[in-house]
mmCIF file of C-alpha atoms in Angstrom:
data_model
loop_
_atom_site.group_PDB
_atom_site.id
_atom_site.type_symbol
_atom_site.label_atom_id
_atom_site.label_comp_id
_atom_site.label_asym_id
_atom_site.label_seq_id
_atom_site.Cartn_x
_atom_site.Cartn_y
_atom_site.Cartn_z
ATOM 1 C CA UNK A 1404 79.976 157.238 164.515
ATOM 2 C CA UNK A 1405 82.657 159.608 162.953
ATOM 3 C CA UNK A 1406 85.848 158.891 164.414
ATOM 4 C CA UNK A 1407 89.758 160.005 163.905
ATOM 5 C CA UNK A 1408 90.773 156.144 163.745
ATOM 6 C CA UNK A 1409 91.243 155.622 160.235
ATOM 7 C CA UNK A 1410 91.455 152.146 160.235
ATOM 8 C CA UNK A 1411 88.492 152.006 162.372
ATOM 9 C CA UNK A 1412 86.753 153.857 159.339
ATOM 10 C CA UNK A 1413 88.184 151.993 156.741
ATOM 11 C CA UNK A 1414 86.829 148.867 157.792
ATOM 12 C CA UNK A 1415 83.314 150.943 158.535
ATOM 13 C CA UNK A 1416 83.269 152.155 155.013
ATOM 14 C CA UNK A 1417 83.998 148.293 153.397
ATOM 15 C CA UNK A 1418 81.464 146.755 155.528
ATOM 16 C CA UNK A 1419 78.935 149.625 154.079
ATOM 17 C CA UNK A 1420 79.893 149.592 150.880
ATOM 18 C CA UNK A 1421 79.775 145.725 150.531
ATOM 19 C CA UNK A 1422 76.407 145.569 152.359
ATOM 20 C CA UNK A 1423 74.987 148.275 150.459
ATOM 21 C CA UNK A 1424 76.265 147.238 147.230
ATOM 22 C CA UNK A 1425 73.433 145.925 145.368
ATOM 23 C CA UNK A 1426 70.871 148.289 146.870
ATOM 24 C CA UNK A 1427 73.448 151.314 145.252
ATOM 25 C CA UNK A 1428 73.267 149.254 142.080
ATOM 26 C CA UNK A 1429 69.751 149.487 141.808
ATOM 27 C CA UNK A 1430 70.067 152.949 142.585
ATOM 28 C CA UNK A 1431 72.198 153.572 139.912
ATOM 29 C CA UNK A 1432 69.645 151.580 136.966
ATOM 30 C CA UNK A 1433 66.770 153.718 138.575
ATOM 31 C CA UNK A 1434 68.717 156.955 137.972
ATOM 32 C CA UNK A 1435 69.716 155.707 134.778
ATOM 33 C CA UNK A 1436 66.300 155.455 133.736
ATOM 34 C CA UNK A 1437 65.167 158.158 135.033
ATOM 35 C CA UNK A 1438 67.698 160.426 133.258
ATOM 36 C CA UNK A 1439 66.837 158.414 129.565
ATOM 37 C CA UNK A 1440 63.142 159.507 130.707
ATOM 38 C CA UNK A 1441 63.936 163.074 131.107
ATOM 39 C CA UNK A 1442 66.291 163.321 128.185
ATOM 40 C CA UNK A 1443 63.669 163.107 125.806
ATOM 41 C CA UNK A 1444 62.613 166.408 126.813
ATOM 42 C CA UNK A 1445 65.900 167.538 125.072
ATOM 43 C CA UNK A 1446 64.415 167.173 121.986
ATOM 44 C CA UNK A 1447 67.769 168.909 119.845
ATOM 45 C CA UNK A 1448 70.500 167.036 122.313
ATOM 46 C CA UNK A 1449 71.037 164.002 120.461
ATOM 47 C CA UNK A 1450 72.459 161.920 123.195
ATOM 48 C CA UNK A 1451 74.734 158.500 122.263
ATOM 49 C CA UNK A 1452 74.336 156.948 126.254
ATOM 50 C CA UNK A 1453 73.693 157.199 129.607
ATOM 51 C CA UNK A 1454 75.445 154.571 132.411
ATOM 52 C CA UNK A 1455 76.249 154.214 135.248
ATOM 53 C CA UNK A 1456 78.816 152.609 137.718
ATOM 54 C CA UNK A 1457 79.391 151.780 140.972
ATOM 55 C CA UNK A 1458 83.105 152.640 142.461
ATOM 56 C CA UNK A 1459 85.405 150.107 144.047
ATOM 57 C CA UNK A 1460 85.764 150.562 147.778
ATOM 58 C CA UNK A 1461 89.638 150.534 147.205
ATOM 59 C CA UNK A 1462 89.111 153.287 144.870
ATOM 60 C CA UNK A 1463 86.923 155.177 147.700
ATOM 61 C CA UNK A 1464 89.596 154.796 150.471
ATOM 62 C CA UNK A 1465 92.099 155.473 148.023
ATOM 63 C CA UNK A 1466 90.466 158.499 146.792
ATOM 64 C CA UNK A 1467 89.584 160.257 150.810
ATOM 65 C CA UNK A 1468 93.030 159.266 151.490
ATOM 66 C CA UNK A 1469 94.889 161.829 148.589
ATOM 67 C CA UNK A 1470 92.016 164.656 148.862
ATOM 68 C CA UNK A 1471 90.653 164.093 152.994
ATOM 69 C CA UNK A 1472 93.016 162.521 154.955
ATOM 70 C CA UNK A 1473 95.670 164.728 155.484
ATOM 71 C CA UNK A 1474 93.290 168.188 155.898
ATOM 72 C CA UNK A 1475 90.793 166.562 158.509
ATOM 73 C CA UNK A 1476 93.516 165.013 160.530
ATOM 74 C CA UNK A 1477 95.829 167.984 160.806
ATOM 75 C CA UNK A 1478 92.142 170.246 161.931
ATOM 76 C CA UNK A 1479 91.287 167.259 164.192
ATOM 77 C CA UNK A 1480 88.059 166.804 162.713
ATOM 78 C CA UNK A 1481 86.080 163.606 162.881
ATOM 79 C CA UNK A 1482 85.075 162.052 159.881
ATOM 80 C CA UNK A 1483 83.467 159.530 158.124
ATOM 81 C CA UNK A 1484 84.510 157.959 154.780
ATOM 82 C CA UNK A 1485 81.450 157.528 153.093
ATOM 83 C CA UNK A 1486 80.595 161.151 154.280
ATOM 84 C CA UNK A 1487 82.866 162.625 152.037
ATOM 85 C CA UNK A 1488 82.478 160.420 148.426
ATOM 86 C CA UNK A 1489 80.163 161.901 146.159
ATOM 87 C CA UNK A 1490 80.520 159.430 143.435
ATOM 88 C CA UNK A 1491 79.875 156.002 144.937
ATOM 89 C CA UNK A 1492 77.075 156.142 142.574
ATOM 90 C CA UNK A 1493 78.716 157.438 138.967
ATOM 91 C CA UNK A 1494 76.484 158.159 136.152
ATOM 92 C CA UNK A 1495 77.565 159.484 132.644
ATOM 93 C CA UNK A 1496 75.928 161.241 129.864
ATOM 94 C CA UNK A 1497 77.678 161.110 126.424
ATOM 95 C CA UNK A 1498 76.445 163.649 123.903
ATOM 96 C CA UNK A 1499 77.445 164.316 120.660
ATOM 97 C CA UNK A 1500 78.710 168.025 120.304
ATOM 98 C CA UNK A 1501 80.446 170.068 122.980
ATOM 99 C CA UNK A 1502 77.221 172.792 122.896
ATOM 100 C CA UNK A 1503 75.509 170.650 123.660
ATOM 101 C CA UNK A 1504 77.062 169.878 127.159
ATOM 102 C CA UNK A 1505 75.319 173.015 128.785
ATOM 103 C CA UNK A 1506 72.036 172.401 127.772
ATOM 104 C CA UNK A 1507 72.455 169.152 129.658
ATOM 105 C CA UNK A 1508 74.258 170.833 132.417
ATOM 106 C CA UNK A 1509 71.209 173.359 132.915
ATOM 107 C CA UNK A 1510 68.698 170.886 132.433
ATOM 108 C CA UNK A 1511 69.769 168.775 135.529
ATOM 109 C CA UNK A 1512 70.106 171.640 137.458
ATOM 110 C CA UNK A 1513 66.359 172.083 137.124
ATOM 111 C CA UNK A 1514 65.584 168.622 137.951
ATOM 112 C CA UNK A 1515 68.103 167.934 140.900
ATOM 113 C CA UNK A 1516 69.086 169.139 143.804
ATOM 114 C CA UNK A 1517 73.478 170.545 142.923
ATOM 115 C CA UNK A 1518 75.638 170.053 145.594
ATOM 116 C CA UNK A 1519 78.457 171.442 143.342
ATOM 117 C CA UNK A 1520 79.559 171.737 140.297
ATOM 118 C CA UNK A 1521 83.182 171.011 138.839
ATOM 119 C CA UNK A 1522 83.781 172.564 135.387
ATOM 120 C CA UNK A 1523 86.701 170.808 133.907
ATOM 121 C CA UNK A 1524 86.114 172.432 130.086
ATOM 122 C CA UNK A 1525 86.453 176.074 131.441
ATOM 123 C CA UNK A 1526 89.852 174.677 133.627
ATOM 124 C CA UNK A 1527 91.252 173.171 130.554
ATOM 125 C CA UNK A 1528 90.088 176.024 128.016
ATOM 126 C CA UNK A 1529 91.351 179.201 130.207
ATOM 127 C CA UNK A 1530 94.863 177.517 130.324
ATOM 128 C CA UNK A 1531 97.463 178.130 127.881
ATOM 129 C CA UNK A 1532 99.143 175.159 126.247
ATOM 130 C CA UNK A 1533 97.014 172.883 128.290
ATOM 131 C CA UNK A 1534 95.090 169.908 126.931
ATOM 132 C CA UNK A 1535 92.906 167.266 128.510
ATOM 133 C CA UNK A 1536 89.976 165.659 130.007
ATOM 134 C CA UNK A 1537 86.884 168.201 129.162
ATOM 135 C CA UNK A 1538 83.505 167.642 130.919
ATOM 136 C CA UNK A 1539 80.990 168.835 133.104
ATOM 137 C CA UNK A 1540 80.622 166.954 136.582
ATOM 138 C CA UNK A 1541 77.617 167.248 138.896
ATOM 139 C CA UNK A 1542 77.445 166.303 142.808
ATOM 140 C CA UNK A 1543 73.753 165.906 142.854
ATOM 141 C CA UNK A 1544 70.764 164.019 145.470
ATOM 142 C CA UNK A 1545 67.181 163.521 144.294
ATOM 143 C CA UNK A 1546 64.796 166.672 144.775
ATOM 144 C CA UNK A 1547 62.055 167.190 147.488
ATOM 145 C CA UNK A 1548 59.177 166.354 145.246
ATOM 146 C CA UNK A 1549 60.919 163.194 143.227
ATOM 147 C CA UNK A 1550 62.226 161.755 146.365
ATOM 148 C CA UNK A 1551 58.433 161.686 147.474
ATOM 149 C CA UNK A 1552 57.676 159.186 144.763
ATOM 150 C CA UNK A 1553 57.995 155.469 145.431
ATOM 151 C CA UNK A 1554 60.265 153.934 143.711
ATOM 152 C CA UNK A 1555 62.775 156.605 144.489
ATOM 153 C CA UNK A 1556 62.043 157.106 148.634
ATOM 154 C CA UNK A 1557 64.700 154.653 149.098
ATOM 155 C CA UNK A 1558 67.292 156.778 147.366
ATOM 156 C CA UNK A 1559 66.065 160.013 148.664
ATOM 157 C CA UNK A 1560 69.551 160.446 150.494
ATOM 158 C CA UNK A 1561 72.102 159.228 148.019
ATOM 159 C CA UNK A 1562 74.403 161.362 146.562
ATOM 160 C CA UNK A 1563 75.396 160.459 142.952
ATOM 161 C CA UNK A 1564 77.655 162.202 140.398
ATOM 162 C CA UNK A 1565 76.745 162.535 136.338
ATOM 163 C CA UNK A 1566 79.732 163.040 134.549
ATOM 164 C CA UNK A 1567 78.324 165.025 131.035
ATOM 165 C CA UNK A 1568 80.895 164.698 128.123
ATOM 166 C CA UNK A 1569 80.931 164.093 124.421
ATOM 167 C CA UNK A 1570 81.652 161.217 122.518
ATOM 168 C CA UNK A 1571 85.116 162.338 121.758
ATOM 169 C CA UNK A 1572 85.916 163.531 125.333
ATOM 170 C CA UNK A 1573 84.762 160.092 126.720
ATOM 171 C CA UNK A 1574 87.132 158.324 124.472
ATOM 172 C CA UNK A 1575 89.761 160.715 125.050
ATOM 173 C CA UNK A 1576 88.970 159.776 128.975
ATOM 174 C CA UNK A 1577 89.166 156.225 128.362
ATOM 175 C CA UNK A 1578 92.260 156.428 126.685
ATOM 176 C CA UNK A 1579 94.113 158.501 128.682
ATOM 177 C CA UNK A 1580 93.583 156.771 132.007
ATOM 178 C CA UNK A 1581 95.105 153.798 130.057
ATOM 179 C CA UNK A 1582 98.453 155.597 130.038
ATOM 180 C CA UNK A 1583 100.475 154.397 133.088
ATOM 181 C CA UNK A 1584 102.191 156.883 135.517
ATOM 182 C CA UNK A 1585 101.131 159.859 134.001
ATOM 183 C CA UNK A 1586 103.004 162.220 135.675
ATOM 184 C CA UNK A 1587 106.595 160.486 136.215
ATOM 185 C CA UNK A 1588 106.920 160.436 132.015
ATOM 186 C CA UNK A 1589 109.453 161.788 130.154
ATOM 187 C CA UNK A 1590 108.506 165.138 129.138
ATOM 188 C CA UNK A 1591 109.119 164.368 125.510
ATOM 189 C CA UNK A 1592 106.011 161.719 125.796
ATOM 190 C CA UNK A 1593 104.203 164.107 127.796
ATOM 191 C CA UNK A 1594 104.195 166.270 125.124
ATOM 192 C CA UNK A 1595 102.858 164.108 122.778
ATOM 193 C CA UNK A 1596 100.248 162.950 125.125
ATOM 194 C CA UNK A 1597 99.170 166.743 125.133
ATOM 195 C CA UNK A 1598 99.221 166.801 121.072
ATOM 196 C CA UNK A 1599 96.856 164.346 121.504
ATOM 197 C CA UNK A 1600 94.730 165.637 123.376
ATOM 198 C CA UNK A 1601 94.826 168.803 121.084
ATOM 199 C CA UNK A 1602 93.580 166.645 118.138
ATOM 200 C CA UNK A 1603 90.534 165.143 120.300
ATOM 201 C CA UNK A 1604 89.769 168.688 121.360
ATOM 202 C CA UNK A 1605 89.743 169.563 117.690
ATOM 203 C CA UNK A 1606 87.859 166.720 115.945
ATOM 204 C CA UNK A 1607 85.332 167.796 118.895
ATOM 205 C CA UNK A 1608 85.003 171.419 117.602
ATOM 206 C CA UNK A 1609 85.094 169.901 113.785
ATOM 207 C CA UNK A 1610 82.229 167.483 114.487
ATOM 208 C CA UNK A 1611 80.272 171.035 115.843
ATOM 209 C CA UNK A 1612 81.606 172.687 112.279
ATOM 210 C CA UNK A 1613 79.702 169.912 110.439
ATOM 211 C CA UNK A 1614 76.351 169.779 112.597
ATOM 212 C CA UNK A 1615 76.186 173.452 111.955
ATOM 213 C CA UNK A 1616 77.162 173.756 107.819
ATOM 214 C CA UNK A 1617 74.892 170.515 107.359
ATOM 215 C CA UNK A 1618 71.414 172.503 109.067
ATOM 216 C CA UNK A 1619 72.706 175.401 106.938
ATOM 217 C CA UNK A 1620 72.688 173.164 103.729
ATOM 218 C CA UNK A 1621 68.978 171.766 104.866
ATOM 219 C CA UNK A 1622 67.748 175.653 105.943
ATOM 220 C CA UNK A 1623 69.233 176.122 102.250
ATOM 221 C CA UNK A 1624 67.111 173.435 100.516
ATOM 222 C CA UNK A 1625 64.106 175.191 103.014
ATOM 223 C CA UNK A 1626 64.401 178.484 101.210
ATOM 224 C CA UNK A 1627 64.689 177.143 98.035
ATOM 225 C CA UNK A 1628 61.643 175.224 98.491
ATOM 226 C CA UNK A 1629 59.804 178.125 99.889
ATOM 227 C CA UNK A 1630 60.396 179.644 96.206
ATOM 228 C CA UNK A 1631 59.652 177.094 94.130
ATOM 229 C CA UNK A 1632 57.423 174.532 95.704
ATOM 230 C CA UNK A 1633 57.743 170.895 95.182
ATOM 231 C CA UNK A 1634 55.424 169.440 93.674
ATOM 232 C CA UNK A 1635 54.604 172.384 91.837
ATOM 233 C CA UNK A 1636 55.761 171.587 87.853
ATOM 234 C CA UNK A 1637 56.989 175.107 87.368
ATOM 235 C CA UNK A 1638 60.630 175.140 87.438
ATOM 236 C CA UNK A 1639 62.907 177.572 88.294
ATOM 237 C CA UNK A 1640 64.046 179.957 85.552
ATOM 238 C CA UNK A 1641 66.749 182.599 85.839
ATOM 239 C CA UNK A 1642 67.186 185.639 83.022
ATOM 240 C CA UNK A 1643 71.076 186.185 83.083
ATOM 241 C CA UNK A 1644 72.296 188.976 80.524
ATOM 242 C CA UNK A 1645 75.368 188.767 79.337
ATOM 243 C CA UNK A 1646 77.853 190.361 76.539
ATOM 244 C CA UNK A 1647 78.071 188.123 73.794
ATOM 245 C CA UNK A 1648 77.558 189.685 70.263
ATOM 246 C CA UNK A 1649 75.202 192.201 71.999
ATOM 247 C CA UNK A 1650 72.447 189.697 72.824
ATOM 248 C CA UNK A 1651 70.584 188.594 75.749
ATOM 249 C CA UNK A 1652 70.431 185.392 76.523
ATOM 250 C CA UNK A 1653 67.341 183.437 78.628
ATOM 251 C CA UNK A 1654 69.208 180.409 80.992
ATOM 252 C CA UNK A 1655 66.798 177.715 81.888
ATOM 253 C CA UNK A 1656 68.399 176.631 85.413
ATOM 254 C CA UNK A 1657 66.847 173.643 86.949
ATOM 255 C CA UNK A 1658 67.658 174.040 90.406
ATOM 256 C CA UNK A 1659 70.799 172.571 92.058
ATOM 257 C CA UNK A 1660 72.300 169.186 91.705
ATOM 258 C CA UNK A 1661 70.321 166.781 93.667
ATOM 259 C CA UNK A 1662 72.094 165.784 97.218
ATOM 260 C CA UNK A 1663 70.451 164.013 100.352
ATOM 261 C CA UNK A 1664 69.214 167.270 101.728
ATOM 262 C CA UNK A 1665 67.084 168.076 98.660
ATOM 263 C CA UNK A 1666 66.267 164.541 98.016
ATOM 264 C CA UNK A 1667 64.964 164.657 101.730
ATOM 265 C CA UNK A 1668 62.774 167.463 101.214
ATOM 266 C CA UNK A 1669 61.188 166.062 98.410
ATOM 267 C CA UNK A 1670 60.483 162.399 99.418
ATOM 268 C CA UNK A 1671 59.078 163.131 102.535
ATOM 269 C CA UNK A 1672 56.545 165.496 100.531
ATOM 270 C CA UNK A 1673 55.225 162.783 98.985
ATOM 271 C CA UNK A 1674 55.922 159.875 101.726
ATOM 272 C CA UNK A 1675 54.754 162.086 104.895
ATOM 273 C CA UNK A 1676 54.434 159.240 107.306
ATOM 274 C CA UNK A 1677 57.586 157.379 105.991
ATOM 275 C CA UNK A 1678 60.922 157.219 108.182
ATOM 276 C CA UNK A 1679 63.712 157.697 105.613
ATOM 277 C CA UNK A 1680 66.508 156.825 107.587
ATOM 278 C CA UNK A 1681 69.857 159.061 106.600
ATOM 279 C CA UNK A 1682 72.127 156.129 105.902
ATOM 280 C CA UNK A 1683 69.742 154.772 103.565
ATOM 281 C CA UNK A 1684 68.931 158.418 101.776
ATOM 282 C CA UNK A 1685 72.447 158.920 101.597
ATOM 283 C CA UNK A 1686 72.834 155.743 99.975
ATOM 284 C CA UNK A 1687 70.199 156.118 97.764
ATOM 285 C CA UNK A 1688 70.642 158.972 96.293
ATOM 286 C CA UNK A 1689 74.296 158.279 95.236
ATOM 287 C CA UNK A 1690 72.930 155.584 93.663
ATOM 288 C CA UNK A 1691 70.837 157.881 91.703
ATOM 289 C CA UNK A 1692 73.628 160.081 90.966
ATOM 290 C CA UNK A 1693 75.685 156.980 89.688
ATOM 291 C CA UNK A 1694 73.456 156.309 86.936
ATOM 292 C CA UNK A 1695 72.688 160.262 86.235
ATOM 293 C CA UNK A 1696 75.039 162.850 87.887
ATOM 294 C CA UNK A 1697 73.708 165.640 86.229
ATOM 295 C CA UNK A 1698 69.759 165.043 87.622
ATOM 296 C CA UNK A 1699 69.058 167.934 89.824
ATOM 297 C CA UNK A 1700 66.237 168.546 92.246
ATOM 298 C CA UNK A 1701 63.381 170.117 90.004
ATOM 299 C CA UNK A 1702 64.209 166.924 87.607
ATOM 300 C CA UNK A 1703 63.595 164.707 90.439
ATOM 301 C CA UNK A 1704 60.654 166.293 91.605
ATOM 302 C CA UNK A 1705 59.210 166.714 88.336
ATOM 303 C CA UNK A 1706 59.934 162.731 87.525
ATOM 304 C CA UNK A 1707 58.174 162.220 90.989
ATOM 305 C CA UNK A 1708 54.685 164.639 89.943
ATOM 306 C CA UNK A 1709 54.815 163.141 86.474
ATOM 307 C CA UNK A 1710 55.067 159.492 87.610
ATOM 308 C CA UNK A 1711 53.749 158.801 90.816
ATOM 309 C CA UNK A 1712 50.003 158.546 90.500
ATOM 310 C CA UNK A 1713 50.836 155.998 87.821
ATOM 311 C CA UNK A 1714 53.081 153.862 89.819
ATOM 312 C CA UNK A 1715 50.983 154.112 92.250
ATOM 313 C CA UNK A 1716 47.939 151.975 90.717
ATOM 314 C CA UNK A 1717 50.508 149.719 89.773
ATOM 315 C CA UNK A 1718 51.522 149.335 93.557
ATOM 316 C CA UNK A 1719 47.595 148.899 94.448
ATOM 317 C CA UNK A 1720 47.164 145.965 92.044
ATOM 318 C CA UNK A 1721 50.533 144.490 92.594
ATOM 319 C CA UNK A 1722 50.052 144.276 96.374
ATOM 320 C CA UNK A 1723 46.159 142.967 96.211
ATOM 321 C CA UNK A 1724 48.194 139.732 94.014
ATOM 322 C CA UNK A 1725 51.126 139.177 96.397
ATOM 323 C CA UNK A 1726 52.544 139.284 99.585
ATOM 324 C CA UNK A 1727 54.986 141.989 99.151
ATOM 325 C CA UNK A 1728 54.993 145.703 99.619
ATOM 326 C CA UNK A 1729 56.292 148.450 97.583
ATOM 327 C CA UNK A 1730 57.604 151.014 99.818
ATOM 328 C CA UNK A 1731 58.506 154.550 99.117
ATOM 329 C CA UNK A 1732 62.036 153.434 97.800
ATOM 330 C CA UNK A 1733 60.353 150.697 95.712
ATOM 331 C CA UNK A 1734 58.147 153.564 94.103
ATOM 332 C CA UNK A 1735 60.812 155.868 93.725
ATOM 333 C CA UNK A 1736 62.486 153.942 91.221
ATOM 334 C CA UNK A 1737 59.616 152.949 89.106
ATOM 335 C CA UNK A 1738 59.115 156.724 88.855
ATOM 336 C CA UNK A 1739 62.472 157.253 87.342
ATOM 337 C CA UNK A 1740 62.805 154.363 85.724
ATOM 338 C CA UNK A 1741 59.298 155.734 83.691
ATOM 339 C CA UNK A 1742 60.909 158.925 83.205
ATOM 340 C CA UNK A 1743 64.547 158.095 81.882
ATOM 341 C CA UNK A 1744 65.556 154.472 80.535
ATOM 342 C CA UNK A 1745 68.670 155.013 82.398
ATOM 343 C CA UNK A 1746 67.555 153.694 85.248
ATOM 344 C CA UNK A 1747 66.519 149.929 83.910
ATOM 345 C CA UNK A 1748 69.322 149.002 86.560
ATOM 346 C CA UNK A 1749 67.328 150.189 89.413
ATOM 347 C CA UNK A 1750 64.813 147.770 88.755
ATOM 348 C CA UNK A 1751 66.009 143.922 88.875
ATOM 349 C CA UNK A 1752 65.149 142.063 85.581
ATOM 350 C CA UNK A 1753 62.374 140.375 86.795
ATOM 351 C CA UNK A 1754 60.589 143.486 88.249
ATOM 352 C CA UNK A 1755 60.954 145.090 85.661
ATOM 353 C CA UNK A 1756 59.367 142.614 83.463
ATOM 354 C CA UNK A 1757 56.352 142.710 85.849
ATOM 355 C CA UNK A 1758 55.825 146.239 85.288
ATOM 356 C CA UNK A 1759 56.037 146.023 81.725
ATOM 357 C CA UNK A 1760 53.839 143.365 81.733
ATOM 358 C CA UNK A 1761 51.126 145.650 83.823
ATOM 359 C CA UNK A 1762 51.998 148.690 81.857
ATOM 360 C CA UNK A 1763 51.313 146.738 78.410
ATOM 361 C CA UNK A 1764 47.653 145.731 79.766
ATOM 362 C CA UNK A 1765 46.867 149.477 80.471
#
């Protein structure tokens, strides 16, 4: 029963939170799965994690004691501790890109039932010379029809925050709570501390910068593709006139240099239900343009169309002698290697010899 003793509710509020500890812990894994469930529906919100934590009961008292305390005891108003913590159950959602944020932030509105809503990127943002924590924090409790299902009815009256900040805002977070007594610093370090803060809020808007040129690069290589299809053996041809001894000249241009974008494009034309992984297309394809830095995109296709069948039936009667598999990579450089001698390094010596072998019997 609410009370104005607050001793009396202090040692109420331990004896809760230690006998309602592990039952709040299981809370918090059910909400973190339930939130990795529902994320997925966020198809274009890549998101790094969701976790969640429980808070100290030190850190409960202590927090009702700097915000409550005071207020309620000066109106005379009973209280309760555990009445007024929203975040005994803490859950975070780290994103990638700050855009991203609100499209989180909207989506749990529709699935939970807000008690409020602090925005700490609009606070920061709409003040001058003022860096800082950024994020999005939620004061939320199960809705009607979720708290009817059974694995949640015993959490159907929790309150739980979710904190929703980006990568670079959660380390920014972690770091700066690592700084001791903040606000009794020189002001010298403080303003360094606030430089810092600038840079974090900068590499976050840089990160966005790059999301956005990279899907123009790829809606680039979409167009491009759109006029001259791959697998198509036509390549691109542009007439360019210019003034030299009053002729005309006609430029053969073969497309762009190849890069992982265009590489992309093409590979997963002719490996549809193959998951080229970026790290490795990025690493392969700067190990084509190692051994040929000139090779652009219609040359690779075209070395692709010209070779593939080919290597191919050398992958079907390789694979009915041995245990091994030739995967799309594997194929990939057979192709070039047929079209350009160059590439006898993509091939170790002793597949290579193999092939040759094959190739001699055809």
């Amino acid at each position: 029963m609410a009370s104005l003793d607050f001793e009396h509710e202090r040692k109420v509020f331990a004896e809760y939170h230690e006998s309602h500890f592990h039952m709040l812990q299981d809370a918090g894994k059910a909400l973190v799965s339930l939130l990795n469930e529902l994320l997925i529906n966020l198809k274009a919100v890549p998101i790094s994690k969701v976790e969640s934590r429980i808070k100290s009961c030190n850190e409960c008292i202590w927090k009702f004691e700097l915000k409550y305390l005071h207020a309620l005891e000066e109106a005379g108003t009973s209280y309760s501790i555990k009445d007024h913590i929203d975040d005994l159950i803490g859950l975070r959602i780290v994103c990638l890109y700050e855009d991203d944020i609100e499209k989180i932030g909207n989506f749990l509105e529709t699935e939970f039932d807000v008690l409020n809503v602090t925005d700490k990127i609009t606070s920061i943002e709409m003040t001058e010379g003022s860096f800082g924590y950024k994020g999005l924090h939620f004061d939320l409790k199960l809705n009607a029809s979720r708290s009817d299902e059974p694995e949640f009815q015993q959490y159907r009256n929790l309150r739980f925050e979710v904190q929703v900040r980006t990568i670079i805002q959660d380390s920014w977070s972690v770091l700066d709570h690592q700084i001791k007594y903040k606000r009794s610093i020189p002001n010298h370090l403080k303003r360094r501390i606030n430089t810092l803060a600038a840079l974090f809020e900068l590499a976050d808007r840089e990160f966005r910068h790059i999301r956005d040129s990279t899907l123009e690069e790829m809606e680039k290589v979409e167009i491009e593709s759109s006029e001259h299809p791959i697998g198509d053996a036509k390549l691109a041809v542009d007439t360019i006139s210019k003034a030299d001894s009053g002729s005309t000249h006609l430029v053969v241009k073969r497309g762009n240099q190849l890069n992982a974008f265009s590489f992309l494009k093409i590979a997963t034309h002719f490996f549809p239900a193959f998951d080229f992984e970026p790290q490795k297309v990025d690493g392969f394809v700067q190990q084509i343009l190692a051994i040929q830095p000139s090779i652009t995109r219609s040359e690779f296709n075209q070395r692709l169309l010209s070779h593939i069948s080919f290597v191919k039936r050398y992958q079907s009667d390789y694979e009915s002698k041995s245990h091994n598999r030739m995967n799309p990579y594997t194929i990939m450089r057979h192709c070039l290697y047929l079209g350009d001698s160059s590439f006898q390094a993509f091939l170790s010596d002793a597949v290579r010899k193999n092939f040759e072998t094959w190739i001699g019997t055809r």
